[in-house]
Short mmCIF file of C-alpha atoms in Angstrom, two decimals:
data_model
loop_
_atom_site.label_atom_id
_atom_site.label_comp_id
_atom_site.label_asym_id
_atom_site.label_seq_id
_atom_site.Cartn_x
_atom_site.Cartn_y
_atom_site.Cartn_z
CA MET A 249 -23.70 18.29 0.60
CA LYS A 250 -21.12 16.96 -1.84
CA ARG A 251 -21.09 13.23 -2.45
CA VAL A 252 -17.77 11.55 -3.22
CA ILE A 253 -17.34 7.96 -4.36
CA HIS A 254 -14.00 6.25 -3.91
CA LEU A 255 -13.70 3.95 -6.88
CA LEU A 256 -11.59 0.76 -6.79
CA THR A 257 -11.48 -2.06 -9.31
CA THR A 258 -11.09 -5.21 -7.20
CA ASP A 259 -12.70 -6.87 -4.19
CA LYS A 260 -9.30 -7.42 -2.51
CA TYR A 261 -7.77 -5.55 0.41
CA SER A 262 -4.29 -4.08 0.17
CA GLY A 263 -2.51 -0.73 0.38
CA ALA A 264 -4.75 1.36 -1.88
CA GLU A 265 -7.87 -0.09 -0.29
CA ASN A 266 -6.51 0.71 3.16
CA VAL A 267 -5.94 4.34 2.16
CA ALA A 268 -9.40 4.67 0.59
CA ILE A 269 -11.07 3.30 3.73
CA GLN A 270 -9.13 5.72 5.93
CA ILE A 271 -10.13 8.68 3.75
CA VAL A 272 -13.81 7.67 3.65
CA ASN A 273 -14.00 7.17 7.41
CA HIS A 274 -12.08 10.27 8.42
CA ILE A 275 -13.85 12.59 5.96
CA ASN A 276 -17.27 11.31 7.02
CA MET A 277 -16.34 11.67 10.69
CA ARG A 278 -14.78 15.14 10.49
CA TYR A 279 -16.85 17.07 7.94
CA THR A 280 -20.59 17.60 7.54
CA ASP A 281 -20.58 19.00 3.99
CA VAL A 282 -19.04 15.93 2.31
CA GLU A 283 -20.33 12.36 2.21
CA CYS A 284 -17.98 9.60 1.03
CA TYR A 285 -18.73 6.08 -0.20
CA TYR A 286 -16.32 3.22 -0.88
CA VAL A 287 -17.23 1.58 -4.22
CA SER A 288 -15.79 -1.64 -5.65
CA PRO A 289 -16.99 -5.02 -6.92
CA LYS A 290 -18.63 -7.30 -4.36
CA GLY A 291 -16.42 -9.85 -2.64
CA ASP A 292 -14.07 -10.34 0.28
CA ILE A 293 -13.66 -6.59 0.76
CA GLU A 294 -17.17 -6.33 2.22
CA ASN A 295 -16.09 -8.03 5.46
CA ILE A 296 -13.26 -5.50 5.80
CA LEU A 297 -15.58 -2.57 5.14
CA VAL A 298 -18.06 -3.81 7.76
CA SER A 299 -15.29 -4.30 10.34
CA TYR A 300 -14.07 -0.74 9.75
CA ASN A 301 -17.65 0.62 9.83
CA CYS A 302 -16.96 2.18 6.43
CA LYS A 303 -19.83 3.54 4.32
CA TYR A 304 -19.93 1.65 1.02
CA SER A 305 -21.93 0.74 -2.06
CA LEU A 306 -20.70 -2.36 -3.90
CA ILE A 307 -21.37 -3.31 -7.51
CA ASP A 308 -21.70 -6.75 -9.12
CA ARG A 309 -18.64 -6.24 -11.32
CA PHE A 310 -16.47 -3.41 -12.54
CA SER A 311 -18.06 -2.60 -15.89
CA TYR A 312 -19.42 0.33 -17.89
CA PHE A 313 -23.06 -0.60 -17.29
CA GLN A 314 -22.61 -1.17 -13.56
CA LEU A 315 -20.86 2.17 -13.17
CA ARG A 316 -23.55 3.99 -15.14
CA LYS A 317 -26.20 2.47 -12.85
CA LEU A 318 -24.13 3.55 -9.86
CA ASN A 319 -24.03 7.10 -11.23
CA THR A 320 -27.82 7.16 -11.38
CA ARG A 321 -28.23 5.58 -7.94
CA LEU A 322 -25.75 7.66 -5.93
CA GLU A 323 -25.56 10.82 -8.07
CA PRO A 324 -22.01 11.62 -6.98
CA ASP A 325 -20.44 15.05 -7.39
CA ILE A 326 -16.83 13.84 -7.29
CA ILE A 327 -15.20 10.58 -8.37
CA HIS A 328 -12.03 9.75 -6.43
CA ALA A 329 -10.53 6.93 -8.52
CA HIS A 330 -7.78 4.88 -6.88
CA ASP A 331 -5.88 3.32 -9.78
CA PHE A 332 -5.23 3.46 -13.53
CA ILE A 333 -8.29 1.48 -14.66
CA ALA A 334 -10.64 3.20 -12.22
CA SER A 335 -9.39 6.61 -13.37
CA VAL A 336 -9.86 5.86 -17.07
CA MET A 337 -13.30 4.32 -16.54
CA ALA A 338 -14.37 7.27 -14.40
CA THR A 339 -13.75 9.65 -17.31
CA ILE A 340 -16.03 7.51 -19.49
CA CYS A 341 -18.80 6.55 -17.05
CA PHE A 342 -19.30 9.78 -15.10
CA PRO A 343 -19.72 12.61 -17.62
CA GLY A 344 -19.71 16.10 -16.18
CA LYS A 345 -18.41 14.99 -12.78
CA LYS A 346 -15.20 16.13 -11.13
CA ILE A 347 -12.62 13.34 -11.26
CA ILE A 348 -9.59 12.91 -9.02
CA SER A 349 -7.11 10.22 -10.05
CA HIS A 350 -5.11 8.73 -7.18
CA LEU A 351 -2.05 6.71 -8.22
CA HIS A 352 -0.72 4.44 -5.48
CA ASN A 353 2.28 2.93 -7.26
CA ASN A 354 4.70 3.56 -10.08
CA ALA A 355 3.91 0.47 -12.15
CA PRO A 356 6.11 -0.23 -15.20
CA TRP A 357 3.56 1.21 -17.68
CA ILE A 358 4.22 4.66 -16.23
CA GLN A 359 7.84 4.69 -17.31
CA LYS A 360 7.56 4.22 -21.08
CA LYS A 361 5.46 5.22 -24.04
CA GLY A 362 2.87 2.57 -24.71
CA ILE A 363 -0.83 1.87 -24.84
CA PHE A 364 -1.45 2.27 -21.07
CA SER A 365 0.58 5.43 -20.58
CA PHE A 366 -1.05 6.99 -23.67
CA ILE A 367 -4.59 6.02 -22.63
CA TYR A 368 -4.01 7.55 -19.21
CA TYR A 369 -2.64 10.72 -20.82
CA CYS A 370 -5.76 11.02 -23.01
CA ALA A 371 -8.04 10.36 -20.04
CA SER A 372 -6.26 13.07 -18.06
CA ALA A 373 -8.02 15.73 -20.12
CA ARG A 374 -11.10 14.91 -18.01
CA ILE A 375 -9.20 14.61 -14.73
CA THR A 376 -9.07 17.61 -12.39
CA LYS A 377 -6.21 16.45 -10.19
CA ILE A 378 -3.71 13.59 -10.14
CA LEU A 379 -2.73 12.67 -6.58
CA THR A 380 0.39 10.56 -6.05
CA VAL A 381 1.82 8.82 -3.03
CA SER A 382 5.43 9.65 -3.94
CA GLU A 383 7.33 12.04 -6.18
CA ALA A 384 8.76 9.01 -7.99
CA ILE A 385 5.43 8.48 -9.78
CA GLU A 386 5.41 11.93 -11.36
CA ASN A 387 9.14 11.80 -12.04
CA GLU A 388 8.84 8.50 -13.89
CA TYR A 389 5.60 9.06 -15.81
CA VAL A 390 6.56 9.49 -19.45
CA TYR A 391 3.95 12.21 -20.15
CA ALA A 392 4.31 13.98 -16.80
CA LYS A 393 5.63 17.26 -18.25
CA LYS A 394 2.43 17.68 -20.27
CA LEU A 395 0.34 17.26 -17.11
CA LYS A 396 2.59 19.07 -14.64
CA ASP A 397 -0.14 21.37 -13.30
CA LYS A 398 -2.38 18.42 -12.40
CA PHE A 399 0.07 16.43 -10.27
CA GLU A 400 0.22 16.73 -6.49
CA CYS A 401 2.19 14.42 -4.20
CA ILE A 402 0.28 13.90 -0.94
CA GLY A 403 1.98 10.77 0.42
CA ASN A 404 -0.11 8.34 2.44
CA PRO A 405 -2.12 8.74 5.65
CA ILE A 406 -0.10 7.70 8.68
CA ASP A 407 -2.10 7.12 11.87
CA THR A 408 0.48 5.75 14.29
CA MET A 409 -1.93 5.58 17.24
CA SER A 410 -4.28 3.34 15.27
CA ILE A 411 -1.40 0.99 14.37
CA LEU A 412 -0.26 0.80 18.01
CA ASP A 413 -3.82 0.05 19.17
CA LYS A 414 -4.32 -2.70 16.57
CA ALA A 415 -1.02 -4.31 17.54
CA LYS A 416 -2.58 -5.02 20.94
CA GLU A 417 -5.85 -6.54 19.68
CA TYR A 418 -4.63 -10.13 20.01
CA SER A 419 -1.44 -11.93 20.95
CA ILE A 420 0.63 -14.65 19.32
CA GLN A 421 3.18 -16.85 21.04
CA GLN A 422 5.75 -17.25 18.29
CA GLN A 423 8.54 -14.72 17.83
CA PHE A 424 10.04 -14.06 14.39
CA ASP A 425 13.41 -12.67 13.41
CA LEU A 426 12.22 -11.59 9.97
CA ILE A 427 8.87 -10.73 8.40
CA PHE A 428 7.54 -9.99 4.93
CA LEU A 429 4.18 -8.22 5.06
CA GLY A 430 2.29 -7.54 1.83
CA ARG A 431 0.71 -9.18 -1.17
CA LEU A 432 2.95 -11.73 -2.89
CA THR A 433 2.89 -10.12 -6.31
CA LYS A 434 5.45 -9.40 -9.02
CA ALA A 435 5.91 -5.88 -7.66
CA LYS A 436 7.22 -7.30 -4.37
CA ASN A 437 10.02 -9.21 -6.11
CA PRO A 438 9.19 -12.74 -4.88
CA ASP A 439 12.23 -14.35 -6.52
CA LEU A 440 14.64 -12.06 -4.67
CA LEU A 441 12.66 -12.59 -1.47
CA ARG A 442 13.14 -16.35 -1.75
CA ARG A 443 16.87 -15.98 -2.41
CA VAL A 444 17.25 -13.73 0.63
CA PHE A 445 15.37 -16.21 2.81
CA ILE A 446 17.42 -19.20 1.61
CA LYS A 447 20.75 -17.48 2.20
CA ALA A 448 19.65 -16.17 5.61
CA ILE A 449 18.68 -19.73 6.63
CA GLU A 450 22.01 -21.07 5.36
CA LYS A 451 23.84 -18.50 7.48
CA LYS A 452 21.62 -18.92 10.56
CA SER A 453 19.78 -22.22 10.67
CA SER A 454 17.61 -21.17 13.64
CA ILE A 455 16.19 -18.04 11.98
CA LYS A 456 12.41 -17.71 12.09
CA ILE A 457 10.53 -15.97 9.26
CA ALA A 458 6.89 -14.91 8.90
CA ILE A 459 5.17 -14.27 5.56
CA VAL A 460 1.90 -12.37 5.94
CA GLY A 461 -0.28 -11.73 2.88
CA ASP A 462 -1.85 -13.45 -0.09
CA GLY A 463 -1.40 -12.76 -3.83
CA GLU A 464 -0.75 -14.66 -7.03
CA TYR A 465 2.56 -16.09 -5.79
CA TYR A 466 1.15 -17.42 -2.52
CA GLN A 467 0.71 -21.04 -3.67
CA GLU A 468 4.13 -20.98 -5.33
CA PHE A 469 5.67 -19.92 -2.02
CA GLU A 470 3.84 -22.66 -0.14
CA ASN A 471 5.10 -25.27 -2.61
CA TRP A 472 8.64 -23.88 -2.43
CA ILE A 473 8.66 -24.08 1.37
CA GLU A 474 7.40 -27.66 1.30
CA GLN A 475 9.78 -28.81 -1.44
CA ASN A 476 12.80 -27.32 0.33
CA ARG A 477 11.66 -28.48 3.80
CA LEU A 478 11.71 -24.95 5.19
CA GLY A 479 8.63 -25.31 7.38
CA THR A 480 10.63 -25.12 10.60
CA ASN A 481 12.02 -21.74 9.51
CA ILE A 482 9.16 -20.11 7.60
CA LYS A 483 5.51 -19.73 8.62
CA MET A 484 2.94 -18.48 6.11
CA TYR A 485 -0.06 -16.69 7.58
CA GLY A 486 -1.88 -15.71 4.40
CA PHE A 487 -4.11 -12.66 4.45
CA GLN A 488 -4.70 -11.16 7.89
CA GLU A 489 -7.25 -8.42 8.46
CA ASN A 490 -5.08 -7.19 11.31
CA PRO A 491 -1.44 -8.24 10.79
CA TYR A 492 0.04 -5.85 13.35
CA PRO A 493 0.33 -8.29 16.30
CA ILE A 494 2.41 -10.58 14.07
CA LEU A 495 4.51 -7.62 12.90
CA ASN A 496 4.92 -6.60 16.53
CA ASN A 497 6.29 -10.06 17.36
CA SER A 498 8.90 -9.79 14.59
CA LYS A 499 12.28 -8.05 14.70
CA VAL A 500 12.96 -6.93 11.12
CA LEU A 501 10.79 -6.15 8.07
CA VAL A 502 12.24 -7.07 4.68
CA LEU A 503 10.79 -5.44 1.56
CA PRO A 504 12.80 -6.06 -1.66
CA SER A 505 10.18 -4.51 -3.99
CA LYS A 506 10.72 -4.03 -7.71
CA TRP A 507 8.39 -1.07 -7.59
CA GLU A 508 6.41 0.76 -4.92
CA GLY A 509 4.32 3.86 -4.89
CA PHE A 510 4.83 4.80 -1.28
CA GLY A 511 5.70 1.78 0.85
CA LEU A 512 3.17 2.24 3.66
CA VAL A 513 4.09 -1.05 5.32
CA SER A 514 7.56 0.32 6.03
CA ILE A 515 6.05 3.06 8.20
CA GLU A 516 3.79 0.55 9.92
CA ALA A 517 6.90 -1.43 10.84
CA LEU A 518 8.77 1.68 12.03
CA THR A 519 5.77 2.62 14.19
CA LEU A 520 6.25 -0.64 16.07
CA GLY A 521 9.99 -0.08 16.33
CA LYS A 522 10.96 -2.57 13.63
CA PRO A 523 13.98 -1.72 11.44
CA VAL A 524 13.30 -2.03 7.70
CA VAL A 525 15.65 -3.61 5.15
CA CYS A 526 14.35 -2.69 1.72
CA SER A 527 14.97 -1.76 -1.89
CA ASN A 528 15.11 1.84 -3.06
CA ALA A 529 11.81 1.55 -4.95
CA GLY A 530 9.27 4.38 -4.94
CA GLY A 531 8.91 6.22 -1.66
CA LEU A 532 10.95 3.73 0.39
CA LYS A 533 14.20 5.62 -0.10
CA LYS A 534 12.65 8.70 1.51
CA ILE A 535 11.02 6.84 4.38
CA VAL A 536 13.80 4.51 5.51
CA THR A 537 17.08 6.04 6.69
CA LYS A 538 20.37 4.41 7.65
CA ASP A 539 19.49 5.10 11.29
CA CYS A 540 16.25 3.09 11.30
CA GLY A 541 16.98 0.52 8.60
CA TYR A 542 18.91 -0.08 5.43
CA VAL A 543 18.09 0.80 1.81
CA ILE A 544 19.77 -1.43 -0.77
CA GLU A 545 20.36 0.12 -4.16
CA ASN A 546 20.32 -3.11 -6.18
CA GLU A 547 19.22 -6.73 -5.91
CA ASN A 548 22.27 -7.74 -3.88
CA VAL A 549 21.29 -10.77 -1.82
CA ASP A 550 24.49 -10.59 0.25
CA GLN A 551 23.75 -7.03 1.33
CA TYR A 552 20.23 -7.95 2.40
CA VAL A 553 21.40 -10.95 4.39
CA SER A 554 24.37 -9.16 5.94
CA GLU A 555 22.18 -6.37 7.32
CA ILE A 556 19.43 -8.76 8.45
CA LEU A 557 21.87 -10.97 10.35
CA GLU A 558 23.61 -8.03 11.99
CA LEU A 559 20.23 -6.82 13.26
CA VAL A 560 19.25 -10.30 14.43
CA ASN A 561 22.59 -11.17 16.08
CA ASP A 562 23.83 -7.87 17.51
CA GLU A 563 21.54 -6.66 20.31
CA ASN A 564 23.17 -3.24 20.63
CA TYR A 565 22.99 -2.61 16.89
CA TYR A 566 19.33 -3.68 16.87
CA GLU A 567 18.45 -1.51 19.86
CA ARG A 568 19.88 1.61 18.19
CA LYS A 569 17.85 1.03 15.03
CA HIS A 570 14.77 0.06 17.02
CA ASN A 571 14.82 3.37 18.89
CA ALA A 572 15.50 5.31 15.68
CA ALA A 573 12.54 3.54 14.04
CA LEU A 574 10.20 4.77 16.78
CA ASP A 575 11.50 8.33 16.39
CA ARG A 576 11.19 8.18 12.60
CA ALA A 577 7.56 7.04 12.83
CA LYS A 578 6.70 9.98 15.08
CA ASP A 579 8.13 12.34 12.46
CA LEU A 580 6.03 10.70 9.72
CA ASN A 581 2.69 10.70 11.58
CA ASN A 582 0.40 12.93 9.48
CA ILE A 583 -3.21 11.75 9.61
CA ASP A 584 -4.74 15.14 10.50
CA GLN A 585 -2.86 17.09 7.84
CA TYR A 586 -3.46 14.38 5.24
CA ILE A 587 -7.23 14.29 5.66
CA GLU A 588 -7.43 18.07 5.60
CA GLN A 589 -5.43 18.12 2.35
CA VAL A 590 -7.74 15.58 0.70
CA TYR A 591 -10.79 17.53 1.89
CA ARG A 592 -9.39 20.69 0.26
CA GLU A 593 -9.12 18.81 -3.03
CA TYR A 594 -12.87 18.21 -2.89
CA GLU A 595 -13.36 21.98 -2.69
CA ILE A 596 -11.52 22.69 -5.96
CA GLU A 597 -13.85 24.02 -8.62
CA GLY A 598 -13.51 21.87 -11.72
#
């Protein structure tokens, strides 16, 4: 039996962690010749792993010595590393092992020659395959042409039935016109998000907005809401292990990201029939169509607000995009094919 460890660098839970958990669980459930473990530093993630019944082995901290001990303890055959740092460290700490690098976003370092892009290029000599969640990552990586044979775009796992089931796990009373769902980080463009919210409130004083997620800008958002007396319009939920009931009680998802790898939350919204108003970052421009949402090519606050208010105020317009969102999600559902594709990667002889 082959043993695969899914290596992540933090104890937080977000998009990449979600994908890793899905892969571990589905591979372990479907195949008898591969055993997967989720590996990351100890912390909040353990509660998530337990709730998902995910096989794991946590380390005290993400360091060379901890990873070398892990290598001795688990004796993995394949390292499936889920970000830049994990990929580079895997090439150092697991000599002789097959390494798969899985890039979940097209961070700025990818796009220009510099220390990070060069280190990753050097580390790629030890990497068997580079999996990406969107073609944008390969297209934007400055050294991509030198590594062309190693790249493969596999997207993200979409399990629409699981999302629909989780949306029913609990109920909330409040209804929201608009929701932001994700970590409040630089990648999500928090400044533009605030400007969109302010203008939407100016145009429609009764609008209700939910913010679901934590991140380094969380406290700044809380302070901004308090200072501008926006508490009657905006409710912050913080991190939610299952955010889907809140998403289900919202009408429109807004996602003005500076960069994205894939944009999984957009499909989660579409699955629940929620139109998506977003930037054209990463995979979003291939997920969201004019029928089920609106992709904005630049940071134009007026365009965001205009589309949001039309969806909120015009029931017929909303209904058309709501129905198109449901249809689009059905087209994107791919969990069976995705897991089979990942499993085949584990069969590649390095």
